[in-house]
Tab-separated table of C-alpha atoms in Angstrom:
chain	number	residue	atom	x	y	z
A	1	MET	CA	10.973	-11.249	8.095
A	2	ALA	CA	10.328	-14.825	9.274
A	3	ALA	CA	8.540	-15.621	6.013
A	4	PHE	CA	11.447	-14.289	3.964
A	5	MET	CA	13.938	-16.364	5.988
A	6	ALA	CA	11.715	-19.454	5.708
A	7	VAL	CA	11.503	-19.120	1.936
A	8	THR	CA	15.268	-18.656	1.718
A	9	LEU	CA	15.841	-21.722	3.919
A	10	ALA	CA	13.493	-23.797	1.771
A	11	VAL	CA	15.358	-22.729	-1.371
A	12	VAL	CA	18.706	-23.590	0.252
A	13	ILE	CA	17.470	-27.027	1.359
A	14	VAL	CA	16.038	-27.830	-2.068
A	15	GLN	CA	19.361	-26.826	-3.586
A	16	ASP	CA	21.794	-28.360	-1.073
A	17	LEU	CA	20.259	-31.815	-0.549
A	18	PRO	CA	20.769	-32.885	-4.190
A	19	LEU	CA	24.139	-31.139	-4.121
A	20	GLY	CA	25.208	-33.198	-1.090
A	21	SER	CA	24.212	-36.425	-2.834
A	22	TYR	CA	26.095	-35.289	-5.910
A	23	LEU	CA	29.196	-34.539	-3.844
A	24	MET	CA	29.065	-37.987	-2.225
A	25	ARG	CA	28.819	-39.716	-5.608
A	26	THR	CA	31.492	-37.519	-7.164
A	27	GLU	CA	33.941	-38.027	-4.300
A	28	ARG	CA	33.471	-41.816	-4.420
A	29	GLU	CA	34.044	-41.844	-8.169
A	30	ARG	CA	37.116	-39.656	-7.808
A	31	ILE	CA	38.708	-41.931	-5.207
A	32	THR	CA	37.786	-45.051	-7.161
A	33	THR	CA	39.320	-43.627	-10.324
A	34	ALA	CA	42.500	-42.684	-8.465
A	35	LEU	CA	42.742	-46.144	-6.880
A	36	GLU	CA	42.196	-47.825	-10.221
A	37	ARG	CA	44.961	-45.749	-11.794
A	38	ASP	CA	47.376	-46.480	-8.946
A	39	ALA	CA	46.503	-50.178	-9.050
A	40	PHE	CA	47.535	-50.392	-12.692
A	41	VAL	CA	50.800	-48.611	-11.846
A	42	LEU	CA	51.550	-51.176	-9.119
A	43	ALA	CA	50.485	-54.017	-11.449
A	44	GLY	CA	53.005	-52.816	-14.014
A	45	ARG	CA	55.782	-52.790	-11.420
A	46	SER	CA	54.930	-56.296	-10.107
A	47	GLU	CA	54.548	-57.970	-13.514
A	48	GLU	CA	58.163	-59.115	-13.822
A	49	ALA	CA	58.399	-60.533	-10.279
A	50	LEU	CA	55.060	-62.378	-10.549
A	51	GLU	CA	55.981	-63.808	-13.946
A	52	ALA	CA	59.296	-65.092	-12.553
A	53	GLY	CA	57.602	-66.419	-9.377
A	54	VAL	CA	60.446	-64.997	-7.259
A	55	PRO	CA	59.695	-62.789	-4.193
A	56	ASP	CA	60.849	-59.212	-4.760
A	57	PRO	CA	61.484	-56.994	-1.723
A	58	ALA	CA	60.994	-53.985	-3.996
A	59	LEU	CA	57.283	-54.865	-4.274
A	60	VAL	CA	56.913	-54.694	-0.516
A	61	THR	CA	58.709	-51.356	-0.449
A	62	ASP	CA	56.485	-49.939	-3.203
A	63	ALA	CA	53.327	-51.191	-1.465
A	64	GLN	CA	54.316	-49.715	1.903
A	65	ARG	CA	55.299	-46.379	0.323
A	66	TYR	CA	51.960	-46.179	-1.447
A	67	HIS	CA	50.122	-47.023	1.767
A	68	ARG	CA	51.872	-44.224	3.632
A	69	SER	CA	51.127	-41.673	0.922
A	70	SER	CA	47.504	-42.593	0.199
A	71	GLY	CA	46.221	-44.549	3.217
A	72	ALA	CA	45.104	-47.426	0.988
A	73	ARG	CA	46.031	-51.046	1.861
A	74	VAL	CA	47.814	-52.969	-0.904
A	75	VAL	CA	47.671	-56.729	-1.500
A	76	ILE	CA	49.544	-58.321	-4.433
A	77	VAL	CA	48.722	-61.992	-5.176
A	78	ASP	CA	49.992	-64.534	-7.683
A	79	THR	CA	47.886	-66.705	-9.988
A	80	SER	CA	46.911	-69.001	-7.077
A	81	GLY	CA	45.600	-66.087	-5.044
A	82	THR	CA	48.471	-66.251	-2.531
A	83	ALA	CA	49.707	-62.900	-1.241
A	84	VAL	CA	53.266	-62.268	-2.326
A	85	ALA	CA	53.467	-58.692	-0.962
A	86	THR	CA	51.282	-56.425	1.217
A	87	SER	CA	51.554	-52.935	2.571
A	88	ASP	CA	51.427	-54.223	6.160
A	89	ASP	CA	54.486	-53.404	8.242
A	90	ASP	CA	54.879	-56.911	9.695
A	91	GLN	CA	54.089	-58.802	6.437
A	92	ALA	CA	52.293	-61.395	8.567
A	93	THR	CA	49.658	-61.918	5.928
A	94	ALA	CA	52.203	-62.606	3.162
A	95	GLY	CA	51.735	-66.199	1.975
A	96	SER	CA	48.038	-66.196	2.956
A	97	SER	CA	45.480	-67.199	0.363
A	98	TYR	CA	43.037	-64.482	-0.865
A	99	ARG	CA	41.424	-66.765	-3.409
A	100	SER	CA	38.167	-66.731	-1.436
A	101	ARG	CA	37.801	-62.989	-1.875
A	102	PRO	CA	35.318	-62.436	-4.710
A	103	GLU	CA	37.183	-59.440	-6.099
A	104	ILE	CA	40.466	-61.397	-6.177
A	105	GLY	CA	38.873	-64.317	-8.023
A	106	THR	CA	37.314	-61.943	-10.565
A	107	ALA	CA	40.596	-60.105	-11.144
A	108	LEU	CA	42.459	-63.408	-11.645
A	109	SER	CA	39.985	-64.184	-14.375
A	110	GLY	CA	41.139	-61.019	-16.180
A	111	GLN	CA	38.436	-58.524	-15.150
A	112	ILE	CA	38.704	-55.259	-13.266
A	113	THR	CA	36.460	-55.009	-10.210
A	114	THR	CA	35.510	-52.006	-8.077
A	115	GLY	CA	32.950	-51.627	-5.314
A	116	GLN	CA	32.300	-51.566	-1.601
A	117	ARG	CA	31.881	-54.470	0.799
A	118	ARG	CA	31.876	-55.231	4.478
A	119	SER	CA	35.124	-56.529	5.986
A	120	ASP	CA	34.332	-58.851	8.905
A	121	SER	CA	37.959	-59.006	9.966
A	122	LEU	CA	38.338	-55.218	10.090
A	123	GLY	CA	34.752	-54.507	11.156
A	124	THR	CA	34.299	-51.730	8.622
A	125	ASP	CA	33.169	-51.096	5.049
A	126	LEU	CA	35.896	-51.099	2.445
A	127	LEU	CA	36.063	-49.389	-0.921
A	128	TYR	CA	38.133	-51.667	-3.172
A	129	VAL	CA	39.717	-51.761	-6.615
A	130	THR	CA	41.220	-55.012	-8.014
A	131	VAL	CA	43.041	-55.227	-11.341
A	132	PRO	CA	44.713	-58.192	-13.026
A	133	VAL	CA	48.490	-58.249	-13.626
A	134	LEU	CA	49.025	-59.179	-17.261
A	135	SER	CA	52.045	-60.470	-19.072
A	136	GLY	CA	50.991	-60.218	-22.638
A	137	GLU	CA	47.570	-61.867	-22.610
A	138	GLN	CA	48.364	-64.120	-19.643
A	139	VAL	CA	47.195	-63.237	-16.091
A	140	VAL	CA	50.112	-63.692	-13.733
A	141	GLY	CA	48.512	-62.179	-10.609
A	142	ALA	CA	46.344	-59.369	-9.253
A	143	VAL	CA	46.673	-56.139	-7.284
A	144	ARG	CA	43.989	-55.106	-4.794
A	145	LEU	CA	43.740	-51.678	-3.182
A	146	THR	CA	41.275	-51.189	-0.351
A	147	TYR	CA	40.242	-47.901	1.192
A	148	PRO	CA	38.085	-47.329	4.308
A	149	ALA	CA	34.659	-46.146	3.123
A	150	HIS	CA	34.298	-43.822	6.136
A	151	VAL	CA	37.187	-41.745	4.779
A	152	VAL	CA	35.066	-40.867	1.758
A	153	THR	CA	32.107	-40.149	4.027
A	154	ASP	CA	34.220	-37.953	6.278
A	155	GLN	CA	35.517	-35.944	3.360
A	156	VAL	CA	32.006	-35.425	1.990
A	157	ARG	CA	30.732	-34.485	5.417
A	158	GLY	CA	33.450	-31.858	5.658
A	159	GLN	CA	32.371	-30.406	2.369
A	160	LEU	CA	28.737	-30.565	3.445
A	161	ARG	CA	29.547	-28.767	6.687
A	162	ALA	CA	31.109	-25.969	4.678
A	163	LEU	CA	28.082	-26.007	2.381
A	164	TRP	CA	25.616	-25.812	5.278
A	165	LEU	CA	27.699	-23.062	6.863
A	166	VAL	CA	27.296	-21.073	3.670
A	167	ALA	CA	23.575	-21.893	3.733
A	168	ALA	CA	23.275	-20.667	7.338
A	169	VAL	CA	25.085	-17.451	6.462
A	170	THR	CA	22.735	-17.046	3.479
A	171	VAL	CA	19.666	-17.425	5.698
A	172	ILE	CA	21.078	-14.976	8.237
A	173	LEU	CA	21.832	-12.467	5.492
A	174	ALA	CA	18.295	-12.995	4.164
A	175	GLY	CA	16.997	-12.195	7.649
A	176	ILE	CA	19.065	-9.014	7.796
A	177	VAL	CA	17.827	-7.943	4.348
A	178	ALA	CA	14.247	-8.793	5.343
A	179	PHE	CA	14.666	-6.781	8.538
A	180	LEU	CA	15.871	-3.769	6.586
A	181	ILE	CA	13.054	-4.083	4.051
A	182	ALA	CA	10.417	-4.665	6.713
A	183	GLY	CA	11.826	-1.784	8.746
A	184	THR	CA	11.274	0.686	5.917
A	185	VAL	CA	7.634	-0.421	5.710
A	186	THR	CA	6.880	-0.701	9.420
A	187	ARG	CA	8.510	2.639	10.233
A	188	ARG	CA	6.133	4.395	7.857
A	189	LEU	CA	3.200	2.384	9.236
A	190	GLN	CA	4.229	3.246	12.797
A	191	GLN	CA	4.411	6.905	11.818
A	192	LEU	CA	0.960	6.639	10.252
A	193	ARG	CA	-0.333	4.968	13.406
A	194	ARG	CA	1.058	7.760	15.593
A	195	THR	CA	-0.508	10.363	13.324
A	196	THR	CA	-3.840	8.513	13.555
A	197	GLU	CA	-3.618	8.519	17.350
A	198	HIS	CA	-2.849	12.258	17.386
A	199	LEU	CA	-5.839	12.883	15.147
A	200	ALA	CA	-8.032	10.730	17.396
A	201	GLU	CA	-6.873	12.761	20.417
A	202	GLY	CA	-8.220	15.917	18.793
A	203	HIS	CA	-5.141	17.320	17.069
A	204	LEU	CA	-6.908	18.132	13.819
A	205	GLY	CA	-3.748	19.454	12.162
A	206	ALA	CA	-1.948	16.085	12.402
A	207	ARG	CA	-0.738	14.914	8.999
A	208	THR	CA	1.662	12.252	7.751
A	209	PRO	CA	4.388	12.785	5.116
A	210	GLU	CA	3.393	11.637	1.640
A	211	SER	CA	6.820	11.485	-0.020
A	212	ALA	CA	8.468	8.557	1.792
A	213	GLY	CA	7.992	4.806	1.668
A	214	ALA	CA	6.768	2.357	-0.921
A	215	PRO	CA	4.197	3.492	-3.519
A	216	GLU	CA	1.420	1.710	-1.606
A	217	ILE	CA	2.416	3.483	1.618
A	218	ARG	CA	2.548	6.872	-0.145
A	219	SER	CA	-0.913	6.237	-1.605
A	220	LEU	CA	-2.199	5.290	1.853
A	221	ALA	CA	-0.650	8.463	3.324
A	222	ARG	CA	-2.324	10.623	0.672
A	223	SER	CA	-5.686	8.978	1.358
A	224	PHE	CA	-5.208	9.448	5.088
A	225	ASN	CA	-4.349	13.135	4.687
A	226	ARG	CA	-7.391	13.688	2.454
A	227	MET	CA	-9.540	12.032	5.103
A	228	ALA	CA	-7.945	14.203	7.816
A	229	ASP	CA	-8.508	17.361	5.737
A	230	ARG	CA	-12.140	16.447	5.205
A	231	LEU	CA	-12.617	15.567	8.867
A	232	GLU	CA	-11.009	18.823	9.996
A	233	TYR	CA	-13.177	20.809	7.581
A	234	LEU	CA	-16.386	19.096	8.707
A	235	LEU	CA	-15.590	19.530	12.397
A	236	ARG	CA	-14.740	23.209	11.946
A	237	GLN	CA	-17.928	23.690	9.940
A	238	GLN	CA	-19.887	21.925	12.649
A	239	ARG	CA	-18.380	24.123	15.342
A	240	ALA	CA	-18.952	27.237	13.264
A	241	PHE	CA	-22.538	26.200	12.607
A	242	ALA	CA	-23.168	25.536	16.301
A	243	GLY	CA	-21.612	28.878	17.274
A	244	ASP	CA	-23.452	30.823	14.583
A	245	ALA	CA	-26.745	29.136	15.323
A	246	SER	CA	-26.532	29.720	19.079
A	247	HIS	CA	-25.569	33.357	18.522
A	248	GLN	CA	-28.241	34.124	15.944
A	249	LEU	CA	-31.036	32.214	17.645
A	250	ARG	CA	-30.450	33.874	20.997
A	251	THR	CA	-31.861	37.261	19.902
A	252	PRO	CA	-35.192	36.099	18.394
A	253	LEU	CA	-35.711	33.624	21.226
A	254	THR	CA	-35.122	36.340	23.813
A	255	ALA	CA	-37.449	38.719	21.969
A	256	LEU	CA	-40.081	35.993	21.687
A	257	ARG	CA	-39.867	35.219	25.406
A	258	LEU	CA	-40.193	38.896	26.335
A	259	ARG	CA	-43.204	39.387	24.065
A	260	LEU	CA	-44.920	36.314	25.435
A	261	ASP	CA	-44.231	37.434	29.008
A	262	GLY	CA	-45.634	40.877	28.166
A	263	ALA	CA	-48.721	39.397	26.530
A	264	ALA	CA	-49.358	37.232	29.577
A	265	ASP	CA	-49.237	40.347	31.812
A	266	LEU	CA	-51.612	42.270	29.515
A	267	ILE	CA	-54.274	39.605	28.944
A	268	ASP	CA	-56.430	40.788	31.865
A	269	ALA	CA	-55.490	44.477	31.983
A	270	ASP	CA	-55.362	45.330	28.263
A	271	PRO	CA	-56.536	42.559	25.904
A	272	ALA	CA	-55.966	44.725	22.813
A	273	ALA	CA	-52.346	45.368	23.753
A	274	ALA	CA	-51.943	41.651	24.502
A	275	ARG	CA	-53.189	40.821	20.990
A	276	ARG	CA	-50.706	43.271	19.467
A	277	THR	CA	-47.919	41.725	21.540
A	278	LEU	CA	-48.928	38.232	20.429
A	279	ALA	CA	-48.957	39.401	16.814
A	280	SER	CA	-45.393	40.656	17.262
A	281	ALA	CA	-44.516	37.309	18.816
A	282	GLN	CA	-45.917	35.531	15.766
A	283	ASP	CA	-43.715	37.701	13.559
A	284	GLU	CA	-40.767	36.761	15.710
A	285	VAL	CA	-41.684	33.065	15.410
A	286	LEU	CA	-41.852	33.432	11.621
A	287	ARG	CA	-38.426	35.086	11.605
A	288	LEU	CA	-37.118	32.313	13.832
A	289	GLN	CA	-38.503	29.666	11.477
A	290	GLN	CA	-36.893	31.342	8.466
A	291	LEU	CA	-33.589	31.546	10.308
A	292	VAL	CA	-33.715	27.860	11.288
A	293	ASP	CA	-34.612	26.861	7.722
A	294	ALA	CA	-31.699	28.898	6.369
A	295	LEU	CA	-29.327	27.338	8.893
A	296	LEU	CA	-30.449	23.853	7.915
A	297	VAL	CA	-29.968	24.629	4.222
A	298	LEU	CA	-26.497	25.980	4.942
A	299	SER	CA	-25.640	22.930	7.046
A	300	ARG	CA	-26.678	20.569	4.250
A	301	ALA	CA	-24.631	22.608	1.783
A	302	ASP	CA	-21.573	22.396	4.074
A	303	ASP	CA	-21.868	18.629	4.462
A	304	SER	CA	-22.738	17.867	0.851
A	305	GLY	CA	-20.571	15.092	-0.470
A	306	THR	CA	-22.655	14.539	-3.588
A	307	ALA	CA	-20.822	14.739	-6.888
A	308	PRO	CA	-21.994	17.466	-9.305
A	309	GLN	CA	-24.470	16.268	-11.906
A	310	GLN	CA	-25.631	17.543	-15.266
A	311	THR	CA	-28.234	20.323	-14.906
A	312	ASP	CA	-29.952	22.508	-17.521
A	313	LEU	CA	-29.356	25.961	-16.027
A	314	ALA	CA	-31.514	27.703	-18.648
A	315	GLU	CA	-34.518	25.518	-17.852
A	316	VAL	CA	-34.009	25.962	-14.104
A	317	ALA	CA	-33.775	29.756	-14.483
A	318	ARG	CA	-37.040	29.947	-16.444
A	319	ALA	CA	-38.834	27.695	-13.940
A	320	ARG	CA	-37.677	29.702	-10.893
A	321	VAL	CA	-38.539	33.045	-12.445
A	322	GLU	CA	-42.029	31.716	-13.149
A	323	GLN	CA	-42.386	30.767	-9.481
A	324	TRP	CA	-41.191	34.175	-8.253
A	325	GLU	CA	-43.302	36.310	-10.606
A	326	PRO	CA	-46.421	36.394	-8.383
A	327	LEU	CA	-44.394	37.667	-5.410
A	328	ALA	CA	-42.673	40.233	-7.632
A	329	ASP	CA	-46.052	41.442	-8.903
A	330	GLU	CA	-47.204	42.040	-5.327
A	331	SER	CA	-44.262	44.402	-4.777
A	332	GLY	CA	-44.645	46.080	-8.172
A	333	THR	CA	-41.412	44.619	-9.524
A	334	ARG	CA	-40.892	42.853	-12.823
A	335	ILE	CA	-38.668	39.838	-13.415
A	336	THR	CA	-37.312	39.034	-16.865
A	337	VAL	CA	-35.300	36.031	-17.967
A	338	THR	CA	-32.958	35.752	-20.933
A	339	ALA	CA	-31.553	32.287	-21.586
A	340	PRO	CA	-30.736	30.010	-24.504
A	341	ALA	CA	-32.789	26.935	-25.261
A	342	ALA	CA	-30.450	24.848	-23.132
A	343	ALA	CA	-27.347	25.478	-21.024
A	344	LEU	CA	-25.949	22.274	-19.515
A	345	VAL	CA	-23.802	22.803	-16.423
A	346	LEU	CA	-22.430	20.717	-13.541
A	347	ALA	CA	-24.071	21.305	-10.149
A	348	VAL	CA	-24.978	19.299	-7.074
A	349	PRO	CA	-28.663	18.311	-7.045
A	350	GLY	CA	-30.877	21.287	-6.097
A	351	ALA	CA	-27.986	23.772	-6.026
A	352	ALA	CA	-28.986	25.746	-9.126
A	353	GLU	CA	-32.552	26.167	-7.829
A	354	GLN	CA	-31.465	27.373	-4.378
A	355	ILE	CA	-28.824	29.713	-5.806
A	356	ILE	CA	-31.362	31.416	-8.088
A	357	ASP	CA	-33.973	31.554	-5.283
A	358	ASN	CA	-31.589	33.267	-2.843
A	359	LEU	CA	-30.333	35.727	-5.449
A	360	LEU	CA	-33.889	36.620	-6.502
A	361	ASP	CA	-34.932	36.983	-2.867
A	362	ASN	CA	-32.092	39.456	-2.250
A	363	ALA	CA	-32.759	41.328	-5.515
A	364	LEU	CA	-36.496	41.735	-4.815
A	365	THR	CA	-35.768	42.873	-1.263
A	366	VAL	CA	-33.577	45.792	-2.383
A	367	SER	CA	-35.466	46.677	-5.593
A	368	SER	CA	-37.959	49.522	-5.545
A	369	SER	CA	-41.470	49.364	-6.975
A	370	GLY	CA	-41.522	49.724	-10.735
A	371	SER	CA	-37.982	48.421	-11.256
A	372	THR	CA	-36.940	45.307	-13.106
A	373	VAL	CA	-34.861	42.364	-11.951
A	374	GLU	CA	-33.091	40.701	-14.865
A	375	VAL	CA	-32.012	37.062	-14.920
A	376	THR	CA	-29.669	36.075	-17.734
A	377	VAL	CA	-27.946	32.823	-18.646
A	378	ASP	CA	-25.247	32.885	-21.293
A	379	LYS	CA	-22.244	30.828	-22.350
A	380	ALA	CA	-19.158	32.799	-21.383
A	381	THR	CA	-16.554	30.457	-22.867
A	382	GLY	CA	-16.407	26.935	-24.173
A	383	ASP	CA	-16.178	25.426	-20.670
A	384	ALA	CA	-18.240	27.869	-18.555
A	385	VAL	CA	-21.809	29.190	-18.325
A	386	ASP	CA	-22.623	32.467	-16.531
A	387	LEU	CA	-25.691	33.239	-14.437
A	388	HIS	CA	-26.458	36.951	-13.790
A	389	VAL	CA	-29.158	38.350	-11.502
A	390	LEU	CA	-29.222	42.153	-11.931
A	391	ASP	CA	-31.166	44.586	-9.756
A	392	HIS	CA	-31.656	48.369	-9.485
A	393	GLY	CA	-31.083	48.563	-5.745
A	394	PRO	CA	-28.727	50.868	-3.853
A	395	GLY	CA	-25.720	48.655	-4.483
A	396	LEU	CA	-22.782	47.978	-2.161
A	397	SER	CA	-19.251	49.236	-1.702
A	398	ALA	CA	-16.321	47.118	-2.861
A	399	GLU	CA	-15.590	46.024	0.720
A	400	ASP	CA	-19.230	45.165	1.412
A	401	ARG	CA	-19.500	43.165	-1.808
A	402	ILE	CA	-16.757	40.864	-0.453
A	403	ARG	CA	-18.205	40.672	3.067
A	404	ALA	CA	-21.701	39.983	1.771
A	405	PHE	CA	-20.884	36.262	1.434
A	406	ASP	CA	-20.013	35.965	5.154
A	407	ARG	CA	-22.554	34.239	7.355
A	408	PHE	CA	-25.077	36.522	9.076
A	409	TRP	CA	-23.653	39.648	7.466
A	410	ARG	CA	-26.239	42.284	6.580
A	411	ALA	CA	-25.763	45.711	5.006
A	412	ARG	CA	-28.366	47.181	7.380
A	413	THR	CA	-29.547	45.940	10.746
A	414	ASP	CA	-33.103	47.118	10.185
A	415	THR	CA	-33.838	44.474	7.543
A	416	GLU	CA	-35.612	41.191	8.238
A	417	GLY	CA	-33.124	38.979	6.445
A	418	SER	CA	-31.038	36.355	8.204
A	419	GLY	CA	-27.792	37.225	6.462
A	420	LEU	CA	-27.436	33.625	5.263
A	421	GLY	CA	-28.711	33.852	1.685
A	422	LEU	CA	-25.431	34.767	0.005
A	423	ALA	CA	-23.486	32.448	2.332
A	424	ILE	CA	-25.700	29.599	1.068
A	425	VAL	CA	-25.088	30.735	-2.527
A	426	ALA	CA	-21.322	30.735	-2.004
A	427	GLN	CA	-21.302	27.313	-0.334
A	428	LEU	CA	-23.519	25.681	-2.978
A	429	ALA	CA	-21.368	27.222	-5.713
A	430	ARG	CA	-18.200	25.783	-4.150
A	431	ALA	CA	-19.837	22.348	-3.820
A	432	SER	CA	-20.728	22.516	-7.530
A	433	GLY	CA	-17.267	23.662	-8.630
A	434	ALA	CA	-18.647	27.113	-9.498
A	435	THR	CA	-17.677	30.635	-8.354
A	436	ALA	CA	-19.923	33.411	-7.024
A	437	GLU	CA	-19.272	37.157	-6.812
A	438	LEU	CA	-21.072	40.516	-6.593
A	439	LEU	CA	-20.241	43.103	-9.240
A	440	PRO	CA	-21.328	46.751	-9.459
A	441	ARG	CA	-23.970	47.196	-12.131
A	442	SER	CA	-23.582	50.934	-12.732
A	443	PRO	CA	-22.246	54.037	-10.944
A	444	ASN	CA	-25.838	54.913	-9.989
A	445	GLY	CA	-26.386	51.689	-8.050
A	446	GLY	CA	-27.521	48.157	-8.557
A	447	LEU	CA	-25.719	44.868	-8.290
A	448	ASP	CA	-24.831	42.079	-10.669
A	449	ALA	CA	-24.901	38.786	-8.751
A	450	HIS	CA	-22.699	36.593	-10.957
A	451	VAL	CA	-22.262	32.822	-10.663
A	452	ARG	CA	-20.023	30.997	-13.171
A	453	PHE	CA	-20.785	27.289	-13.568
A	454	ARG	CA	-18.719	24.643	-15.303
A	455	ALA	CA	-20.240	23.700	-18.614
A	456	VAL	CA	-20.840	20.072	-19.524
A	457	THR	CA	-18.265	19.162	-22.122
A	458	PRO	CA	-19.873	17.359	-25.072
A	459	ARG	CA	-18.369	13.953	-25.867
């Protein structure tokens, strides 16, 4: 607001200072022109009396009338420079010689003179106009009109006062406009500040309106709300992870502690039973390690801020199937892969590998010996590529197929899984801009784990 007023004041000063000088010059020229015109009028009236050399009371009357109407002092002299009539009331200066006045001498020589000089007798500056009185080509006298210079200055100062009053009003109006403009900006910034403070106090749902204010403020509000959404999501994920981890780790830790306590009691009395208890404890440690690893993978998937990159899904599928074949052979299960030469999709780094690994792990767990797990990659449409992992397991109901992507959900409690595999698949798919779902393979059982990736659009 102060800057706006300062700029306005600077503009007004730059404009008004030359204007004031112009007004002073114009007013002086106007008065001089008027005096010169009136002097010629008086010269015309005094020509006959000056030519005859006879005093004329009418000249005195005309001079005094002009003095009263204009404020200018009138002196009419003959060819010798002697005053024959003045505008003074007492006419005391009539008969005095004005020949020594430079303007009188110049006018008697036939020239018109105008200017400003200092009057020692009056103690002030005078603006004067002197014109010769002509009779044909002969100079018979002169008329001088003098005007106090301060009158011109006073008139200009009055105009300047009005001008500066307008300038002051302009600056004040500029301040009011600046206040209104600044208010619209600062109100939105104050609102954004209050929202920031609410968010800092833990109110994760605090948001600021995005539809009001200048374009820059609206853009800032949108960025702030996106940041708040991301912060709220990360904090909720962190709390959910902490709650899930503490809940799921409690059971294996408790079981591990009990087995270790039992083994310690049996070391002396029954070493064989102690060894069996320690073996169970090792199994529990292995389960605990798998659970922690799955939780860490899920946590990294939740916090992933990496942009999806180009990945050859067909190549990844073939490589992962090759890695899983030895484990499938141990359980008597076959894995086949059907994929084109290349299938370029968008996925965060490592997502395609982990998605296929988790789906194969689930498929091999539920598949019986002698069955086949099929992995297929095909282009569904021009902008999507489908991944299918098909098994011959018992399948799931429609409700369970939806719940299967929840964290720690398991179809049966007697399995060794952590219940995080499909949750990891779903989270990695979301981070990659893909979708994951479980579809029934046939009425007799089996599941089709389907993930649809975004295809890389050729340029």
